[in-house]
Short mmCIF file of C-alpha atoms and ligand atoms in Angstrom, two decimals:
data_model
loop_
_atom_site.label_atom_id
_atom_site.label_comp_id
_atom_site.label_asym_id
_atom_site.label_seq_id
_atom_site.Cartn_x
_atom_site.Cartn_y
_atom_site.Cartn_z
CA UNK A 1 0.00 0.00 0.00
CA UNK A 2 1.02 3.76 -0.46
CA UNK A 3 3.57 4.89 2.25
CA UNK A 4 0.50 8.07 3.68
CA UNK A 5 -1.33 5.29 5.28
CA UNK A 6 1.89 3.27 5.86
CA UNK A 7 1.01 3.50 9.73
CA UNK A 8 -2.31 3.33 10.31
CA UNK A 9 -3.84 0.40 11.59
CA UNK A 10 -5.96 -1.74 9.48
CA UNK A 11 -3.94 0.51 7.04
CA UNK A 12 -5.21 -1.63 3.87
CA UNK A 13 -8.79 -0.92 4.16
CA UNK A 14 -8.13 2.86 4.20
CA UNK A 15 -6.87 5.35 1.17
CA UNK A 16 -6.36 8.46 3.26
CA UNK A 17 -4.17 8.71 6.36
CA UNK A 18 -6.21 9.72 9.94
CA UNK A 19 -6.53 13.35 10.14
CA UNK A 20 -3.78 14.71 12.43
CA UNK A 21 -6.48 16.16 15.02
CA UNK A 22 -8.51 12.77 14.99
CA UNK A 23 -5.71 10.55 15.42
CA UNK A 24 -4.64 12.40 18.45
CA UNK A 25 -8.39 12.91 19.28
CA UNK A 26 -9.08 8.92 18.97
CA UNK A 27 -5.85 7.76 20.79
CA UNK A 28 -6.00 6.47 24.98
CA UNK A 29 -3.00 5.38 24.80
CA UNK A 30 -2.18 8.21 27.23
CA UNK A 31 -3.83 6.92 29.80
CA UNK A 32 -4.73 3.42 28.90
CA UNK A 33 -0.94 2.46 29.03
CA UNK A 34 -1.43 1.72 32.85
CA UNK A 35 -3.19 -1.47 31.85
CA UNK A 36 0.45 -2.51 30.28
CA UNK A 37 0.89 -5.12 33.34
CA UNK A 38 -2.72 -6.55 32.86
CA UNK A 39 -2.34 -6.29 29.16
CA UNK A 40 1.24 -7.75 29.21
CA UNK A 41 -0.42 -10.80 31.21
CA UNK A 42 -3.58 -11.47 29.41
CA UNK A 43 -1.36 -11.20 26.39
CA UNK A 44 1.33 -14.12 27.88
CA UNK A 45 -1.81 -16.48 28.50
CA UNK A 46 -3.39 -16.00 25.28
CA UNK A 47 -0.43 -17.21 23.52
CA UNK A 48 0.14 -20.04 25.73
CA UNK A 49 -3.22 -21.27 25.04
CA UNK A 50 -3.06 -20.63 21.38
CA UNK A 51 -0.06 -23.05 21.57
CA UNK A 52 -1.42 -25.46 23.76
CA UNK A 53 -4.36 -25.69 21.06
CA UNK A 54 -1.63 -25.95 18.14
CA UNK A 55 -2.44 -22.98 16.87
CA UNK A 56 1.10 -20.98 17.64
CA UNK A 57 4.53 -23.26 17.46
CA UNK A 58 6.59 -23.97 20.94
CA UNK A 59 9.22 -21.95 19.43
CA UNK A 60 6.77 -19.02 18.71
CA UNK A 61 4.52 -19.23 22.18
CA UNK A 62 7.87 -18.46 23.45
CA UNK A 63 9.52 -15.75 21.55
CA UNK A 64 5.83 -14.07 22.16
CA UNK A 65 6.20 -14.45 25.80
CA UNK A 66 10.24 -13.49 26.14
CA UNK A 67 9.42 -10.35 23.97
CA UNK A 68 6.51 -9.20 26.05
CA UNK A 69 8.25 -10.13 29.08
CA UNK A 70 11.32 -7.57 27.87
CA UNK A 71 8.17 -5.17 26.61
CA UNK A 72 6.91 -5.40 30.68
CA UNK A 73 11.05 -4.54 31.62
CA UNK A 74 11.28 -1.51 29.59
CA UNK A 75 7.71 -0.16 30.71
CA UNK A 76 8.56 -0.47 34.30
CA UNK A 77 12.02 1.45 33.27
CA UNK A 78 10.81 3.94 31.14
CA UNK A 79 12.65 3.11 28.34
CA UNK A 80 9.67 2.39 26.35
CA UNK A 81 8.72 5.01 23.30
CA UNK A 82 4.67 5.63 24.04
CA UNK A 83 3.33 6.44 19.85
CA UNK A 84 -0.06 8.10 19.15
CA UNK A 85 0.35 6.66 15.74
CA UNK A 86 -0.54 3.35 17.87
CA UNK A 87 -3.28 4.74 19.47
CA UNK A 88 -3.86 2.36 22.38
CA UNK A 89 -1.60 0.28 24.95
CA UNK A 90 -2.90 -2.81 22.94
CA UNK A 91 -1.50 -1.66 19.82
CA UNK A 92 1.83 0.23 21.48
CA UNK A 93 3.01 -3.56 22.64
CA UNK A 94 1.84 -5.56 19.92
CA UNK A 95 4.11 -3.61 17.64
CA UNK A 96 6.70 -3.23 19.55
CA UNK A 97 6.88 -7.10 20.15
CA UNK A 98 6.48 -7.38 16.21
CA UNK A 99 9.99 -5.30 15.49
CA UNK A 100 11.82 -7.55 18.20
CA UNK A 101 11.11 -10.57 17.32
CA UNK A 102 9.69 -10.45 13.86
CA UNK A 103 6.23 -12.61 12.09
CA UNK A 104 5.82 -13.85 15.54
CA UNK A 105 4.85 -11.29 17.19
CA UNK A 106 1.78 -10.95 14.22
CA UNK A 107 0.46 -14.02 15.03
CA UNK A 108 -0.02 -12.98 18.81
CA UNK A 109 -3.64 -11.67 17.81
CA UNK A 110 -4.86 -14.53 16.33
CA UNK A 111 -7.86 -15.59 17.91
CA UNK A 112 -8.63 -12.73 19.39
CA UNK A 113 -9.46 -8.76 18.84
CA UNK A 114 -8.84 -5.29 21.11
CA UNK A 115 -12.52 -5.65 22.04
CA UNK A 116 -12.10 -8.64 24.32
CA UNK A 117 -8.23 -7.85 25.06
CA UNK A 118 -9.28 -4.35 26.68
CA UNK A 119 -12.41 -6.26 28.71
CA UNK A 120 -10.10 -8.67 29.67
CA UNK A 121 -7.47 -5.73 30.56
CA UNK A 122 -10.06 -3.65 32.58
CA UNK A 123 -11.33 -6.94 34.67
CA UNK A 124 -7.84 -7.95 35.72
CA UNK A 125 -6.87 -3.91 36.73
CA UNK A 126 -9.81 -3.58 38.63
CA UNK A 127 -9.07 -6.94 40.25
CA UNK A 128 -5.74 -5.69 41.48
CA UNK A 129 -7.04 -2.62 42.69
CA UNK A 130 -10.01 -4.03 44.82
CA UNK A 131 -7.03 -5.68 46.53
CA UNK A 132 -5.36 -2.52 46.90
CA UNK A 133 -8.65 -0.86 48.18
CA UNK A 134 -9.62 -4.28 50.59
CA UNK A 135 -5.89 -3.40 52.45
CA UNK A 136 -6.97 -0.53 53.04
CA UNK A 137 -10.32 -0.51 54.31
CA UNK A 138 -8.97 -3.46 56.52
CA UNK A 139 -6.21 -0.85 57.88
CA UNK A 140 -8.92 1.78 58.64
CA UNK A 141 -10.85 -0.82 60.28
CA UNK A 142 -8.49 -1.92 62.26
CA UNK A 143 -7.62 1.48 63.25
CA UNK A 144 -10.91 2.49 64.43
CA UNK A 145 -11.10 -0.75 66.55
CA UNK A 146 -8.50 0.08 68.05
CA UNK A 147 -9.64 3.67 69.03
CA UNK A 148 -13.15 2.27 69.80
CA UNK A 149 -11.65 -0.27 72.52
CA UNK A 150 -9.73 2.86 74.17
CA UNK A 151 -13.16 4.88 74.76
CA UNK A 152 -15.64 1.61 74.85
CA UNK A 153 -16.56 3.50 78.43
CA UNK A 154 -15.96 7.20 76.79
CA UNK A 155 -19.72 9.16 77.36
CA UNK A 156 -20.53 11.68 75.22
CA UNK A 157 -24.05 12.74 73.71
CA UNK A 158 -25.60 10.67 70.74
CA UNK A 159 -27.56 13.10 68.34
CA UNK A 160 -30.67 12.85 66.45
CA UNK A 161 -31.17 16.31 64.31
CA UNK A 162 -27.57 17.44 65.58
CA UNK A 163 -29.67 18.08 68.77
CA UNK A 164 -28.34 16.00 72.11
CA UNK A 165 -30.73 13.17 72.02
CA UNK A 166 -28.99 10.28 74.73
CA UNK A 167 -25.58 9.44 75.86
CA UNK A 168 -23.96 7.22 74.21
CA UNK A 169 -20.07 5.81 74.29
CA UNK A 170 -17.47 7.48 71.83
CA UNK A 171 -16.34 3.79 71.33
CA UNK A 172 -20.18 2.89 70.08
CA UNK A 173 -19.90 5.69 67.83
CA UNK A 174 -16.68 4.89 66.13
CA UNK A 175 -18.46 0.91 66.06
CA UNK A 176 -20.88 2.80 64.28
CA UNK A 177 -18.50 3.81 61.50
CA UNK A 178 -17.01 0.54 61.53
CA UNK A 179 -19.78 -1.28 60.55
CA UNK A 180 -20.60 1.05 57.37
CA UNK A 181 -17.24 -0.10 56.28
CA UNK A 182 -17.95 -3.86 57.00
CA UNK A 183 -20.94 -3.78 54.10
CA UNK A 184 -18.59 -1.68 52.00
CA UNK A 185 -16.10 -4.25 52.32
CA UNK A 186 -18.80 -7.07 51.88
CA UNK A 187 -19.94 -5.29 48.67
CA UNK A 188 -16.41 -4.91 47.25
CA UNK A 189 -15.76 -8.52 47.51
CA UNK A 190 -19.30 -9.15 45.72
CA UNK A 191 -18.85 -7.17 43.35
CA UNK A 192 -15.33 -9.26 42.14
CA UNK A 193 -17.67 -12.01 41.53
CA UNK A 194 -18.92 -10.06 38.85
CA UNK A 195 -15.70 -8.53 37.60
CA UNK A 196 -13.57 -12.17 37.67
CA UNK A 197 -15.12 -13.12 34.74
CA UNK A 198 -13.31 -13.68 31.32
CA UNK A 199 -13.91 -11.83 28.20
CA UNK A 200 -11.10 -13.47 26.26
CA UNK A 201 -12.25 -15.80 23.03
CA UNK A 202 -14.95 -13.07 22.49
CA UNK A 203 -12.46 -11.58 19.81
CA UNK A 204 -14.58 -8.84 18.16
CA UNK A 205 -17.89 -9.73 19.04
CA UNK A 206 -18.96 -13.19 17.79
CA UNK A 207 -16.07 -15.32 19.04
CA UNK A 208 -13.35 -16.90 16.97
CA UNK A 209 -13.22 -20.19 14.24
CA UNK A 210 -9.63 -20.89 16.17
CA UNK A 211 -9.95 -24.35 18.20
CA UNK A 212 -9.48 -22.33 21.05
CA UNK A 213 -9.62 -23.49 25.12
CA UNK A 214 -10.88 -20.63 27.37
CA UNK A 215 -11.34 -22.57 30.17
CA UNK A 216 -7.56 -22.76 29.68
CA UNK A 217 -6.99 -18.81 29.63
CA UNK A 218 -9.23 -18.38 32.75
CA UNK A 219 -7.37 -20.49 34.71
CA UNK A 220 -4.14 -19.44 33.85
CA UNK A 221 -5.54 -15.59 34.78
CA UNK A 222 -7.13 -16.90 37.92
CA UNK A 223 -10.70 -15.95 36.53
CA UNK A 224 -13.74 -17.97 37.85
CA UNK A 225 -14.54 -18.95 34.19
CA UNK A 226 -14.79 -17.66 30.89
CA UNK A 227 -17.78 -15.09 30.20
CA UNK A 228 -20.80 -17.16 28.38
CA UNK A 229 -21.93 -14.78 25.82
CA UNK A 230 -19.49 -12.70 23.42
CA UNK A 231 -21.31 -10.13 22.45
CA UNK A 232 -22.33 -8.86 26.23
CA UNK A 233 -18.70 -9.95 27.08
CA UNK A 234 -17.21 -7.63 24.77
CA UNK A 235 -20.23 -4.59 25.18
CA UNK A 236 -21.22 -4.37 28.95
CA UNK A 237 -19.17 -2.25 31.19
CA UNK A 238 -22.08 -2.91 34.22
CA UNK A 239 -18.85 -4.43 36.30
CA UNK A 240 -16.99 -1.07 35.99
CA UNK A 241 -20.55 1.05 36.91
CA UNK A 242 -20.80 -1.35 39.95
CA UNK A 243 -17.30 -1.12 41.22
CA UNK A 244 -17.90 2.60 40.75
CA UNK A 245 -21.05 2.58 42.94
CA UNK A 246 -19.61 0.53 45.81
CA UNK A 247 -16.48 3.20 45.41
CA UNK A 248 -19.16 5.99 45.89
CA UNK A 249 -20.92 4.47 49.17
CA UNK A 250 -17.34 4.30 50.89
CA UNK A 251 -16.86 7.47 49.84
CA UNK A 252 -20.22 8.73 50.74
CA UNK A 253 -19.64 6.86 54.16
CA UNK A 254 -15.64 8.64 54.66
CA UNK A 255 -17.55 12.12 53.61
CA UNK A 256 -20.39 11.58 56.82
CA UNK A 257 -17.35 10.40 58.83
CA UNK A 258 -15.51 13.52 58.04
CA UNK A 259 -18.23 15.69 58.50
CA UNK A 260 -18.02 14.39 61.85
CA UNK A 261 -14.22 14.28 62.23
CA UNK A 262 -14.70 18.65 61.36
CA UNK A 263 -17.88 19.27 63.38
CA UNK A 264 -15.85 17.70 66.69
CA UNK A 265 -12.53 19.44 66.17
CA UNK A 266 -13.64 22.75 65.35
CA UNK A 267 -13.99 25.11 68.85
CA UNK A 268 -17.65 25.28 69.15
CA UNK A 269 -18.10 21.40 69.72
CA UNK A 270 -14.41 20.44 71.11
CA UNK A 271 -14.90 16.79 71.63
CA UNK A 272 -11.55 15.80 69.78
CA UNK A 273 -8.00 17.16 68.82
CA UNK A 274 -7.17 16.20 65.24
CA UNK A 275 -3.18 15.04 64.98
CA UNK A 276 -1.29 17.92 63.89
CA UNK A 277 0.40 15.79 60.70
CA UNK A 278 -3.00 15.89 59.06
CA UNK A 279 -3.64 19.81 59.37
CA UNK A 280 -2.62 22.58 57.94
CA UNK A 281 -2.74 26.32 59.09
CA UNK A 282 -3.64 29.05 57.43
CA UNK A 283 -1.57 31.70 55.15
CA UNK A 284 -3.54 35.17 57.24
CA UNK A 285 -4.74 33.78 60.33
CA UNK A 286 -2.20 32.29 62.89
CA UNK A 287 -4.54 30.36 65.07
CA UNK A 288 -6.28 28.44 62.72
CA UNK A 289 -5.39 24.13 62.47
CA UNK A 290 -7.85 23.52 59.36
CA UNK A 291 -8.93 19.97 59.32
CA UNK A 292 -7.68 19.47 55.85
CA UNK A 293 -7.84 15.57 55.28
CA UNK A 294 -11.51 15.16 56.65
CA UNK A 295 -12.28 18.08 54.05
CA UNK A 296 -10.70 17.03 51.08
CA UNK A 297 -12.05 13.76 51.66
CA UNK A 298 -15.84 14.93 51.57
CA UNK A 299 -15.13 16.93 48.78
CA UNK A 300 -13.48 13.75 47.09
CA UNK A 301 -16.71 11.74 47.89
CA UNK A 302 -18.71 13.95 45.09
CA UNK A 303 -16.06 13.38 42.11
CA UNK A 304 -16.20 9.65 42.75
CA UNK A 305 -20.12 9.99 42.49
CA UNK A 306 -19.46 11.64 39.14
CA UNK A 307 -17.57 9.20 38.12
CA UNK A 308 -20.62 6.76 38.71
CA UNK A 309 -22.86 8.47 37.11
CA UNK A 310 -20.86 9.09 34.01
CA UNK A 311 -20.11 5.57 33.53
CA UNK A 312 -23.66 5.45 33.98
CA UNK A 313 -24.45 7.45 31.15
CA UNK A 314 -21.57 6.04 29.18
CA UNK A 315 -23.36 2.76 29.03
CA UNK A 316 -26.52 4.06 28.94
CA UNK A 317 -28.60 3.11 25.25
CA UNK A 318 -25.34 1.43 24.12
CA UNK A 319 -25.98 -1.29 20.86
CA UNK A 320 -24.37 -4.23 21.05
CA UNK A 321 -22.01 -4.73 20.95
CA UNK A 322 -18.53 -3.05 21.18
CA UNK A 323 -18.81 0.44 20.43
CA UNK A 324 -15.71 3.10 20.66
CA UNK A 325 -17.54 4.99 23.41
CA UNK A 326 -16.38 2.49 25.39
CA UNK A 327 -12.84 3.55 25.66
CA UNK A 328 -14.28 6.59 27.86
CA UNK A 329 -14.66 3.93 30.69
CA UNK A 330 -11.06 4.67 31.92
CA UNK A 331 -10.40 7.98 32.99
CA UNK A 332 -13.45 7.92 34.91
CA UNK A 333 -12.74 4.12 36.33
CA UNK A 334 -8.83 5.22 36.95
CA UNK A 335 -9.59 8.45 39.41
CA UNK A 336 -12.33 6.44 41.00
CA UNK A 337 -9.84 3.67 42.25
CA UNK A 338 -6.58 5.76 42.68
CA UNK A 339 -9.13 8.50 44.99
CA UNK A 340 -10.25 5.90 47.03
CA UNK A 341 -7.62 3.92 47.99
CA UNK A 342 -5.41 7.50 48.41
CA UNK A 343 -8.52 8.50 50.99
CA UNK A 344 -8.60 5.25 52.69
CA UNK A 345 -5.10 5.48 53.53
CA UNK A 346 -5.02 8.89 54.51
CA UNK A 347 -8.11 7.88 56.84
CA UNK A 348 -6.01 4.83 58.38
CA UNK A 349 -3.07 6.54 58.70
CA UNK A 350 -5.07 9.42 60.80
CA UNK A 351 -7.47 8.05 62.70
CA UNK A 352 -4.69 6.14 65.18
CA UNK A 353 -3.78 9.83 65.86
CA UNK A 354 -6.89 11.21 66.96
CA UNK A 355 -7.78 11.95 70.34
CA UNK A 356 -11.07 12.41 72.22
CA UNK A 357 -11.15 15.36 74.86
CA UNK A 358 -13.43 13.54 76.73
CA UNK A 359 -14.45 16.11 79.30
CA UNK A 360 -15.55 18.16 76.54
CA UNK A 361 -17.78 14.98 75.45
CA UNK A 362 -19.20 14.21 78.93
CA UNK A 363 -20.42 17.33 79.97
CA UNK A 364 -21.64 18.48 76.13
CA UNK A 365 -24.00 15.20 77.49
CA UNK A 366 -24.38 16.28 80.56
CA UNK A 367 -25.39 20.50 79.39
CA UNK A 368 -28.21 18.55 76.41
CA UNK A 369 -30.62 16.52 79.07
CA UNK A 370 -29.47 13.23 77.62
CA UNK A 371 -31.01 11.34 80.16
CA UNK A 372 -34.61 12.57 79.82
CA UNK A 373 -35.37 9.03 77.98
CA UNK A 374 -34.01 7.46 80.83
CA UNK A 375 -36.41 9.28 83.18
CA UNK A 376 -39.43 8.83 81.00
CA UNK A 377 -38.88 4.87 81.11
CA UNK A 378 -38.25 5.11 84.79
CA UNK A 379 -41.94 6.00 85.30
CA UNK A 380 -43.37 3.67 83.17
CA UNK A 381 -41.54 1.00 84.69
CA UNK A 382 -43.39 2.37 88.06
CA UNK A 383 -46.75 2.13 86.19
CA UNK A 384 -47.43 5.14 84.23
CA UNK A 385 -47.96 4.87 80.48
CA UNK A 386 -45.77 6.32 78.28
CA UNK A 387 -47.48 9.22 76.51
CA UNK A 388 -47.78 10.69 80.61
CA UNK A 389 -44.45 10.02 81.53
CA UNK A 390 -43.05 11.87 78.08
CA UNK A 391 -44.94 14.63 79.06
CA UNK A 392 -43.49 15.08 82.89
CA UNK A 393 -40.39 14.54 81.98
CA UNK A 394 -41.02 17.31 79.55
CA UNK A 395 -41.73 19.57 82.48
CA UNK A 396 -39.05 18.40 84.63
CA UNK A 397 -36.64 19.45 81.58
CA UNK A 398 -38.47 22.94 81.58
CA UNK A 399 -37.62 23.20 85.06
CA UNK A 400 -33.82 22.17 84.48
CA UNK A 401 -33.65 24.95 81.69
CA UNK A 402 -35.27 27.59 83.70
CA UNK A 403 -32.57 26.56 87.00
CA UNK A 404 -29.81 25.61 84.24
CA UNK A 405 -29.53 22.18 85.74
CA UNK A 406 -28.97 18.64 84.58
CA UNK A 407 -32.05 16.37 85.48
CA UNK A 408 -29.83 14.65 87.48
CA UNK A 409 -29.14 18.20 89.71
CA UNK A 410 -32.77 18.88 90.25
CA UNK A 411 -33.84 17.86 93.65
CA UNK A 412 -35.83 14.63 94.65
CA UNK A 413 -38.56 16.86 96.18
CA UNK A 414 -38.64 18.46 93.21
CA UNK A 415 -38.72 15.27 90.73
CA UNK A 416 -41.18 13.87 93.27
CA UNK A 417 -43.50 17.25 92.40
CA UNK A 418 -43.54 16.23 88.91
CA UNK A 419 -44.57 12.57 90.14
CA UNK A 420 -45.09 10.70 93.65
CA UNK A 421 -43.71 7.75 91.70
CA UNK A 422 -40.29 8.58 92.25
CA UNK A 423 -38.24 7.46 94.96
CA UNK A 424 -34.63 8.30 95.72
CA UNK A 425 -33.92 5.30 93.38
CA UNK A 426 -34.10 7.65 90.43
CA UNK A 427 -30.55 9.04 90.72
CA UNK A 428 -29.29 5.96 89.89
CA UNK A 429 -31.09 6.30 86.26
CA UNK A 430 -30.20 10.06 85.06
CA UNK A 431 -26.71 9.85 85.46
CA UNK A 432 -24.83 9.24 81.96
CA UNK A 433 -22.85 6.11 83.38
CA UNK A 434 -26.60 4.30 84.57
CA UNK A 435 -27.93 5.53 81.12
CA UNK A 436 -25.51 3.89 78.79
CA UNK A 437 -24.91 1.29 81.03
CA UNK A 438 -28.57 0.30 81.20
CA UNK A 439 -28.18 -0.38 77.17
CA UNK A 440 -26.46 -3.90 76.99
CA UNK A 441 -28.65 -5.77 74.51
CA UNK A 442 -26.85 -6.84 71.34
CA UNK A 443 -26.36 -3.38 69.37
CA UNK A 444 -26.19 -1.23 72.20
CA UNK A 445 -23.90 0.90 73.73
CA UNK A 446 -23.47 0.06 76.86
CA UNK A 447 -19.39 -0.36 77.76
CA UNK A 448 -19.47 -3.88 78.12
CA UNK A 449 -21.42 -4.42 74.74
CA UNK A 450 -19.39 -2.21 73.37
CA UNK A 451 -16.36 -4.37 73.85
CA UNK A 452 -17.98 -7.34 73.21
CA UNK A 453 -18.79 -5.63 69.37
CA UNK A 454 -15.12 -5.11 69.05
CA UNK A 455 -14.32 -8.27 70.07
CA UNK A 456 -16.44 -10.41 67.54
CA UNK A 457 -15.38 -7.42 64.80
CA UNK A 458 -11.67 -8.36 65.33
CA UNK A 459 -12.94 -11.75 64.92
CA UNK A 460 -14.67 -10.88 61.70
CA UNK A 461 -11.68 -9.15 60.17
CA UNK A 462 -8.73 -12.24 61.66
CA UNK A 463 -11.60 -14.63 59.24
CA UNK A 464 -11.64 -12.66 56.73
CA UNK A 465 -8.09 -12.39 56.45
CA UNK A 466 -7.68 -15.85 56.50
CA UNK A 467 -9.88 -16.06 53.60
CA UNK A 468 -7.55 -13.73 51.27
CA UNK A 469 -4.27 -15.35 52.32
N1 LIG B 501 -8.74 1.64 23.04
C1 LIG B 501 -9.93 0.87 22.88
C2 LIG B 501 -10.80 0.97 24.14
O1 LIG B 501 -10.33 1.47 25.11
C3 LIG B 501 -9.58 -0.56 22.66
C4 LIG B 501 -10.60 -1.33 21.86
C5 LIG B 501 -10.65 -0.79 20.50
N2 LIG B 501 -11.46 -1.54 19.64
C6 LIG B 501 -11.90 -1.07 18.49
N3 LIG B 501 -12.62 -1.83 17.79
N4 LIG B 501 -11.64 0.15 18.11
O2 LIG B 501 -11.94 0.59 24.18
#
């Protein structure tokens, strides 16, 4: 063919070279060259099966595989020349494995197309990531554990409405935020069912006339089994969008977390001091510690929504099966993974450091009437229904606001005005300790629960390690 279209793929077919904009306009090689490992892998097993099945020679299976294995070298080095002209990653190796070692290195795509390579490619980066992402989310775990079993017996309010509702332990709390994680980290490992699936053998769309063996290929990726239909192995990103969507509930969960994390440090609230190494000050005003790591991660929490939803639309009213719109999966897929496993690390790396000012906590329960619950049940324990005792309590409270006392400062005689049912027993129930204490069903946050929950969690997260190793 004429030497214009000398470099263009499929060059044959085509009498005009690419347009200069288009060609840089159609390329992801830019950022689709981080799936050379993944590609460099799927590529190694393809041509060992094609061998296997006599379809490549001994001697070609393994200048294929010695070639790729140098191509993998010079990546990780940075001695490898990147080309637009190739437009993809796929494309980039297969040509440079075709000028080192010659015909063989054409023969490495028989059998196969970019459509199921890049599925296959995308599967096995995710794969790698979600173990990235699991470490992580195990560290932070750990790490709140670990804070939760030094304050299991910490009071401070609980809060419905941001209003003091009940006490509650600081160590309940943080169990609170452990078990988000727990589904997130149940969902993650769901969702690799769904993403350990293999593409490869789909070729372009309608599979290949090659006596291929994909069972073959899947095992020697470590997929669960090949995919069973080629065009929806080949079209449907839904494995990406759900990865995505379990990213953006961690993230939604580390942005209510941080929310938290900056409500409590800032000097209205005071219940904790955030570790210096994760602050920053400011450039006018010398007092200020900003809580910069909570912050950036709740503002993080809304791109890797976006990300969902563009994926989302991506896929949304897509033919089957392949279509080029489909190489906009990446960027999107790329940020989402490298934003939350940077967040989850910056989370497990601070929360050992954070400390509870637990004065601050106690009497913040103390100033809110935490324990008018407590008094309410009191009475209907001694007989009176529940709709009466809400509303005596409610005028015991008035009285504590007018005097600017805690229920448990206002005087028997004057409790006993409210009601003759109370004795001098009552005491015993409106102080924060007899409150939370008084809560030791399963889920509650009474101290001894409390450690009980982060007991069996430990448990949870020794099993589950198991299971990975
Ligand atoms: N770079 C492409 C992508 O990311 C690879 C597959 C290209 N296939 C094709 N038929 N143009 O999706």
């Amino acid at each position: 063919m004429t030497s214009v279209n000398s470099e263009k793929l499929s060059s044959a077919r085509f009498a005009q070279a690419t347009d200069a904009f288009v060609e840089v306009f159609t390329a992801s090689v830019d950022f689709d060259q981080r799936m050379a490992p993944q590609d460099i892998q799927g590529s190694i097993a393809h041509a060992t099966m094609l061998c296997a099945c006599g379809i490549l020679t001994e001697a070609e299976r393994d200048a294929i595989i010695n070639g790729l294995t140098q191509i993998g070298a010079e990546i990780a080095d940075g001695t490898f020349v990147w080309s637009i002209k190739q437009e993809d990653v796929h494309m980039n190796i297969e040509a440079r494995l075709t000028d080192m070692i010659g015909v063989a290195g054409k023969k490495l795509h028989t059998g196969r197309s970019r459509n199921d390579q890049v599925a296959t490619d995308i599967r096995l980066y995710l794969r790698s990531e979600i173990v990235q992402i699991t470490a992580q989310l195990t560290r932070l775990q750990t790490a709140i554990l670990d804070l939760a079993e030094q304050h299991a017996g910490t009071i401070m309010p609980g809060f419905t409405h941001l209003q003091v509702a009940q006490p509650i332990t600081f160590g309940h709390h943080l169990m609170a935020w452990f078990e988000m994680l727990r589904r997130d980290r149940e969902r993650l490992d769901d969702c690799v069912k769904r993403i350990n699936i293999m593409p490869l053998g789909a070729a372009a769309l309608a599979g290949t006339s090659y006596p291929i063996d994909r069972f073959m290929t899947a095992e020697l990726l470590g997929f669960s089994r090949p995919s069973a239909n080629s065009l929806d192995s080949v079209s449907d990103r839904d494995f990406a969008i759900e990865f995505a969507a379990v990213a953006s509930l961690i993230m939604m969960h580390l942005s209510r977390f941080s929310e938290e994390l900056i409500l409590w440090s800032s000097a209205f609230v005071d219940f904790i001091d955030m570790p210096d190494a994760f602050c920053t000050g400011s450039s006018i005003m010398p007092q200020k510690k900003n809580p910069d790591v909570p912050e950036l991660v709740r503002g993080k929490s809304g791109r890797v929504t976006g990300h969902l939803v563009a994926l989302l639309m991506l896929m949304k009213s897509q033919p089957l099966a392949y279509n080029k719109d489909n190489q906009e999966d990446k960027e999107p897929l790329f940020d989402t993974a490298d934003t939350l496993v940077n967040c989850l690390r910056a989370y497990a790396d601070m929360v050992p450091h954070i400390t509870a000012k637990k004065a601050n906590m106690y009497n913040a329960a103390k100033r809110g009437f935490a324990t008018a619950t407590d008094l309410a049940d009191y009475l209907v324990r001694k007989g009176m229904a529940f709709r009466d005792a809400h509303e005596v309590v409610g005028l015991a409270v008035r009285l504590g606001l007018e005097s600017q006392r805690d229920l448990s400062e206002l005087t028997l005689a004057e409790l006993q005005g409210f009601s003759a049912l109370v004795s001098e027993d009552v005491f015993a129930y409106l102080t924060l300790e007899g409150s939370v204490a008084a809560r030791q069903h399963i889920g509650g946050t009474a101290p001894e629960t409390v450690k009980a929950a982060i007991q069996a969690a430990r448990q949870l997260l020794d099993n589950l390690g198991m299971g990975m190793e």
